[in-house]
CSV table of N, CA and C in Angstrom, one decimal:
chain,number,residue,atom,x,y,z
A,1,MET,N,24.5,-44.2,107.5
A,1,MET,CA,23.3,-44.2,108.0
A,1,MET,C,22.2,-44.0,106.8
A,2,SER,N,21.3,-44.9,106.5
A,2,SER,CA,20.5,-44.7,105.6
A,2,SER,C,19.0,-44.3,106.0
A,3,LEU,N,18.4,-43.6,105.3
A,3,LEU,CA,17.1,-43.1,105.8
A,3,LEU,C,15.9,-43.8,105.0
A,4,ASP,N,15.2,-44.6,105.5
A,4,ASP,CA,14.2,-45.4,104.8
A,4,ASP,C,12.8,-44.5,104.9
A,5,ILE,N,12.1,-44.6,103.9
A,5,ILE,CA,10.8,-43.8,103.7
A,5,ILE,C,9.7,-44.9,103.5
A,6,ILE,N,8.8,-44.9,104.4
A,6,ILE,CA,7.7,-45.6,104.4
A,6,ILE,C,6.6,-45.1,103.5
A,7,ALA,N,6.0,-46.1,102.5
A,7,ALA,CA,5.1,-45.5,101.6
A,7,ALA,C,3.8,-45.5,102.3
A,8,LEU,N,3.1,-44.4,102.0
A,8,LEU,CA,1.6,-44.2,102.6
A,8,LEU,C,0.6,-45.1,102.0
A,9,ASN,N,-0.5,-45.5,102.9
A,9,ASN,CA,-1.5,-46.2,102.1
A,9,ASN,C,-2.5,-45.3,102.1
A,10,HIS,N,-2.8,-45.0,100.9
A,10,HIS,CA,-3.9,-43.9,100.5
A,10,HIS,C,-5.2,-44.6,100.4
A,11,ARG,N,-5.9,-44.4,101.6
A,11,ARG,CA,-7.3,-45.2,101.7
A,11,ARG,C,-8.2,-44.2,101.2
A,12,ASN,N,-8.2,-42.9,101.4
A,12,ASN,CA,-9.1,-42.0,100.8
A,12,ASN,C,-8.4,-41.2,99.7
A,13,THR,N,-8.6,-41.7,98.4
A,13,THR,CA,-7.9,-41.2,97.2
A,13,THR,C,-8.9,-40.3,96.5
A,14,GLY,N,-9.9,-39.5,97.2
A,14,GLY,CA,-10.9,-38.6,96.5
A,14,GLY,C,-11.9,-39.2,96.1
A,15,ARG,N,-12.3,-40.5,96.3
A,15,ARG,CA,-13.6,-41.2,95.8
A,15,ARG,C,-14.6,-40.8,96.9
A,16,ARG,N,-15.7,-40.1,96.3
A,16,ARG,CA,-16.9,-39.6,97.2
A,16,ARG,C,-17.9,-40.7,97.4
A,17,TRP,N,-18.1,-41.7,96.2
A,17,TRP,CA,-19.3,-42.7,96.3
A,17,TRP,C,-18.7,-43.9,96.3
A,18,PRO,N,-19.4,-44.9,97.1
A,18,PRO,CA,-18.9,-46.2,97.1
A,18,PRO,C,-18.9,-46.8,95.7
A,19,LYS,N,-18.0,-48.0,95.8
A,19,LYS,CA,-18.0,-48.7,94.3
A,19,LYS,C,-19.4,-49.6,94.4
A,20,THR,N,-19.6,-50.3,95.4
A,20,THR,CA,-20.8,-51.4,95.2
A,20,THR,C,-22.3,-50.8,95.3
A,21,PRO,N,-23.0,-51.3,94.6
A,21,PRO,CA,-24.4,-50.7,94.5
A,21,PRO,C,-25.1,-50.8,95.9
A,22,TYR,N,-25.0,-51.7,96.6
A,22,TYR,CA,-25.8,-51.6,97.8
A,22,TYR,C,-25.1,-50.4,98.8
A,23,ARG,N,-24.0,-50.2,98.9
A,23,ARG,CA,-23.3,-49.2,99.6
A,23,ARG,C,-23.7,-47.9,99.1
A,24,ARG,N,-23.7,-47.8,97.8
A,24,ARG,CA,-24.1,-46.7,97.1
A,24,ARG,C,-25.5,-46.0,97.3
A,25,ALA,N,-26.4,-47.2,97.3
A,25,ALA,CA,-27.9,-47.0,97.6
A,25,ALA,C,-28.1,-46.6,99.1
A,26,LEU,N,-27.3,-47.1,100.0
A,26,LEU,CA,-27.3,-46.7,101.4
A,26,LEU,C,-26.9,-45.3,101.6
A,27,ARG,N,-25.9,-44.9,101.0
A,27,ARG,CA,-25.6,-43.4,101.0
A,27,ARG,C,-26.4,-42.5,100.5
A,28,GLN,N,-27.1,-42.9,99.4
A,28,GLN,CA,-28.1,-42.1,98.8
A,28,GLN,C,-29.2,-41.9,99.6
A,29,ARG,N,-29.8,-43.0,100.4
A,29,ARG,CA,-31.1,-42.9,101.0
A,29,ARG,C,-31.0,-42.8,102.5
A,30,PHE,N,-29.8,-42.5,103.0
A,30,PHE,CA,-29.7,-42.4,104.5
A,30,PHE,C,-30.1,-41.0,104.9
A,31,PRO,N,-30.9,-41.1,106.0
A,31,PRO,CA,-31.6,-39.8,106.4
A,31,PRO,C,-30.6,-39.1,107.5
A,32,ARG,N,-29.6,-38.5,106.9
A,32,ARG,CA,-28.8,-37.6,107.7
A,32,ARG,C,-29.3,-36.6,108.8
A,33,VAL,N,-30.3,-36.1,108.4
A,33,VAL,CA,-31.0,-35.1,109.4
A,33,VAL,C,-31.5,-35.7,110.5
A,34,LEU,N,-31.9,-37.1,110.6
A,34,LEU,CA,-32.3,-37.7,111.7
A,34,LEU,C,-31.3,-38.5,112.7
A,35,TYR,N,-30.1,-38.7,111.8
A,35,TYR,CA,-29.2,-39.5,112.4
A,35,TYR,C,-28.5,-39.1,113.6
A,36,HIS,N,-28.3,-37.7,113.7
A,36,HIS,CA,-27.8,-37.1,114.9
A,36,HIS,C,-28.6,-36.7,116.0
A,37,GLN,N,-29.8,-37.5,116.3
A,37,GLN,CA,-30.8,-37.2,117.2
A,37,GLN,C,-30.6,-38.1,118.5
A,38,ARG,N,-29.5,-39.1,118.6
A,38,ARG,CA,-29.5,-40.0,119.4
A,38,ARG,C,-29.2,-39.4,121.0
A,39,GLY,N,-28.7,-38.1,121.0
A,39,GLY,CA,-28.6,-37.6,122.4
A,39,GLY,C,-29.9,-37.2,123.1
A,40,HIS,N,-30.8,-36.9,122.2
A,40,HIS,CA,-32.2,-36.8,122.7
A,40,HIS,C,-32.9,-37.9,123.2
A,41,ILE,N,-32.7,-39.0,122.5
A,41,ILE,CA,-33.3,-40.3,122.7
A,41,ILE,C,-32.7,-40.7,124.2
A,42,GLU,N,-31.4,-40.5,124.2
A,42,GLU,CA,-30.7,-41.1,125.5
A,42,GLU,C,-31.0,-40.3,126.6
A,43,SER,N,-31.3,-39.0,126.5
A,43,SER,CA,-31.7,-38.3,127.5
A,43,SER,C,-33.1,-38.6,128.0
A,44,GLY,N,-34.1,-38.8,127.1
A,44,GLY,CA,-35.3,-39.3,127.5
A,44,GLY,C,-35.2,-40.7,128.2
A,45,PHE,N,-34.5,-41.7,127.7
A,45,PHE,CA,-34.6,-43.0,128.4
A,45,PHE,C,-34.0,-42.8,129.8
A,46,SER,N,-33.0,-41.8,130.0
A,46,SER,CA,-32.4,-41.7,131.3
A,46,SER,C,-33.3,-41.0,132.2
A,47,GLN,N,-34.2,-40.0,131.7
A,47,GLN,CA,-35.1,-39.5,132.6
A,47,GLN,C,-36.3,-40.5,132.9
A,48,HIS,N,-36.6,-41.3,132.0
A,48,HIS,CA,-37.6,-42.3,132.2
A,48,HIS,C,-37.2,-43.3,133.2
A,49,LYS,N,-35.9,-43.8,133.4
A,49,LYS,CA,-35.5,-44.7,134.3
A,49,LYS,C,-35.4,-44.0,135.5
A,50,ARG,N,-34.9,-42.9,135.8
A,50,ARG,CA,-34.7,-42.1,136.9
A,50,ARG,C,-36.1,-42.0,137.6
A,51,CYS,N,-37.2,-41.7,136.9
A,51,CYS,CA,-38.5,-41.5,137.5
A,51,CYS,C,-39.3,-42.7,137.9
A,52,LEU,N,-39.0,-43.8,136.9
A,52,LEU,CA,-39.8,-44.9,137.1
A,52,LEU,C,-39.1,-46.2,137.4
A,53,GLY,N,-37.8,-46.2,137.3
A,53,GLY,CA,-37.0,-47.4,137.6
A,53,GLY,C,-36.8,-48.0,136.3
A,54,SER,N,-35.7,-49.1,136.2
A,54,SER,CA,-35.3,-49.6,135.3
A,54,SER,C,-35.8,-51.0,134.7
A,55,ALA,N,-36.4,-51.6,135.8
A,55,ALA,CA,-36.9,-53.0,135.6
A,55,ALA,C,-38.4,-53.2,135.4
A,56,LEU,N,-38.7,-54.0,134.7
A,56,LEU,CA,-40.2,-54.3,134.5
A,56,LEU,C,-40.5,-55.4,135.5
A,57,THR,N,-41.6,-55.4,136.1
A,57,THR,CA,-42.1,-56.4,136.9
A,57,THR,C,-42.9,-57.7,136.2
A,58,ALA,N,-43.3,-57.5,135.0
A,58,ALA,CA,-43.9,-58.5,134.4
A,58,ALA,C,-43.1,-59.6,133.8
A,59,ARG,N,-43.5,-60.9,133.7
A,59,ARG,CA,-42.6,-62.0,133.3
A,59,ARG,C,-42.8,-62.3,131.9
A,60,GLY,N,-44.1,-62.4,131.3
A,60,GLY,CA,-44.4,-62.7,129.9
A,60,GLY,C,-44.1,-61.7,129.0
A,61,HIS,N,-43.9,-62.0,127.7
A,61,HIS,CA,-43.8,-61.1,126.7
A,61,HIS,C,-44.9,-60.2,126.5
A,62,GLN,N,-46.2,-60.6,126.3
A,62,GLN,CA,-47.3,-59.7,126.2
A,62,GLN,C,-47.4,-58.8,127.5
A,63,ALA,N,-47.2,-59.4,128.6
A,63,ALA,CA,-47.4,-58.6,129.8
A,63,ALA,C,-46.3,-57.6,130.0
A,64,GLN,N,-45.1,-57.8,129.5
A,64,GLN,CA,-44.0,-56.9,129.5
A,64,GLN,C,-44.4,-55.6,128.5
A,65,ARG,N,-45.0,-56.0,127.3
A,65,ARG,CA,-45.3,-55.0,126.4
A,65,ARG,C,-46.4,-54.1,127.0
A,66,ARG,N,-47.5,-54.6,127.7
A,66,ARG,CA,-48.4,-53.8,128.3
A,66,ARG,C,-47.8,-53.0,129.2
A,67,GLU,N,-46.8,-53.6,130.1
A,67,GLU,CA,-46.5,-52.7,131.2
A,67,GLU,C,-45.6,-51.5,130.7
A,68,LEU,N,-44.9,-51.9,129.6
A,68,LEU,CA,-43.9,-50.8,129.0
A,68,LEU,C,-44.8,-49.7,128.4
A,69,ILE,N,-45.8,-50.2,127.7
A,69,ILE,CA,-46.7,-49.1,127.2
A,69,ILE,C,-47.3,-48.2,128.3
A,70,LEU,N,-47.7,-48.8,129.4
A,70,LEU,CA,-48.4,-48.0,130.5
A,70,LEU,C,-47.2,-47.1,131.1
A,71,ARG,N,-46.0,-47.8,131.1
A,71,ARG,CA,-45.0,-47.0,131.8
A,71,ARG,C,-44.6,-45.6,130.9
A,72,VAL,N,-44.7,-45.7,129.5
A,72,VAL,CA,-44.4,-44.6,128.7
A,72,VAL,C,-45.5,-43.7,128.9
A,73,LEU,N,-46.7,-44.0,128.9
A,73,LEU,CA,-47.9,-43.3,128.9
A,73,LEU,C,-48.0,-42.5,130.4
A,74,THR,N,-47.6,-43.1,131.4
A,74,THR,CA,-47.3,-42.5,132.7
A,74,THR,C,-46.3,-41.5,132.6
A,75,HIS,N,-45.2,-41.8,132.1
A,75,HIS,CA,-44.0,-40.8,132.1
A,75,HIS,C,-44.5,-39.7,131.2
A,76,ASN,N,-45.2,-39.9,130.1
A,76,ASN,CA,-45.7,-38.6,129.3
A,76,ASN,C,-46.7,-37.8,130.0
A,77,LEU,N,-47.6,-38.5,130.9
A,77,LEU,CA,-48.4,-37.6,131.7
A,77,LEU,C,-47.6,-37.0,132.8
A,78,MET,N,-46.6,-37.5,133.4
A,78,MET,CA,-45.8,-36.8,134.3
A,78,MET,C,-45.3,-35.5,133.8
A,79,LEU,N,-44.7,-35.6,132.4
A,79,LEU,CA,-44.3,-34.5,131.7
A,79,LEU,C,-45.1,-33.4,131.6
A,80,LEU,N,-46.4,-33.9,131.2
A,80,LEU,CA,-47.3,-32.9,130.9
A,80,LEU,C,-47.9,-32.1,132.3
A,81,ALA,N,-47.8,-32.9,133.2
A,81,ALA,CA,-48.3,-32.5,134.6
A,81,ALA,C,-47.2,-31.4,135.1
A,82,ALA,N,-46.1,-31.6,134.9
A,82,ALA,CA,-44.9,-30.7,135.5
A,82,ALA,C,-44.9,-29.6,134.7
A,83,THR,N,-45.5,-29.5,133.4
A,83,THR,CA,-45.3,-28.3,132.6
A,83,THR,C,-46.5,-27.4,132.8
A,84,ALA,N,-47.6,-28.1,133.4
A,84,ALA,CA,-48.9,-27.4,133.5
A,84,ALA,C,-48.7,-26.7,134.8
């Protein structure tokens, strides 16, 4: 009975910086402090949809933009009124 050993695939060989210039630039300029804020955004979207619904009634692009701006302003006013 022979025992075969499988060679490891060393993907992370200690290299800390990417080889290609574009990936290296991305890593240098990436805003790590802002990246982990998605939970706050998703919570706000969820609250907005619960209070005002998830569907827009306007059909045209410009009308949808105006309706969305009004909905966001309305939601912000509702939050201000709740804290006062």
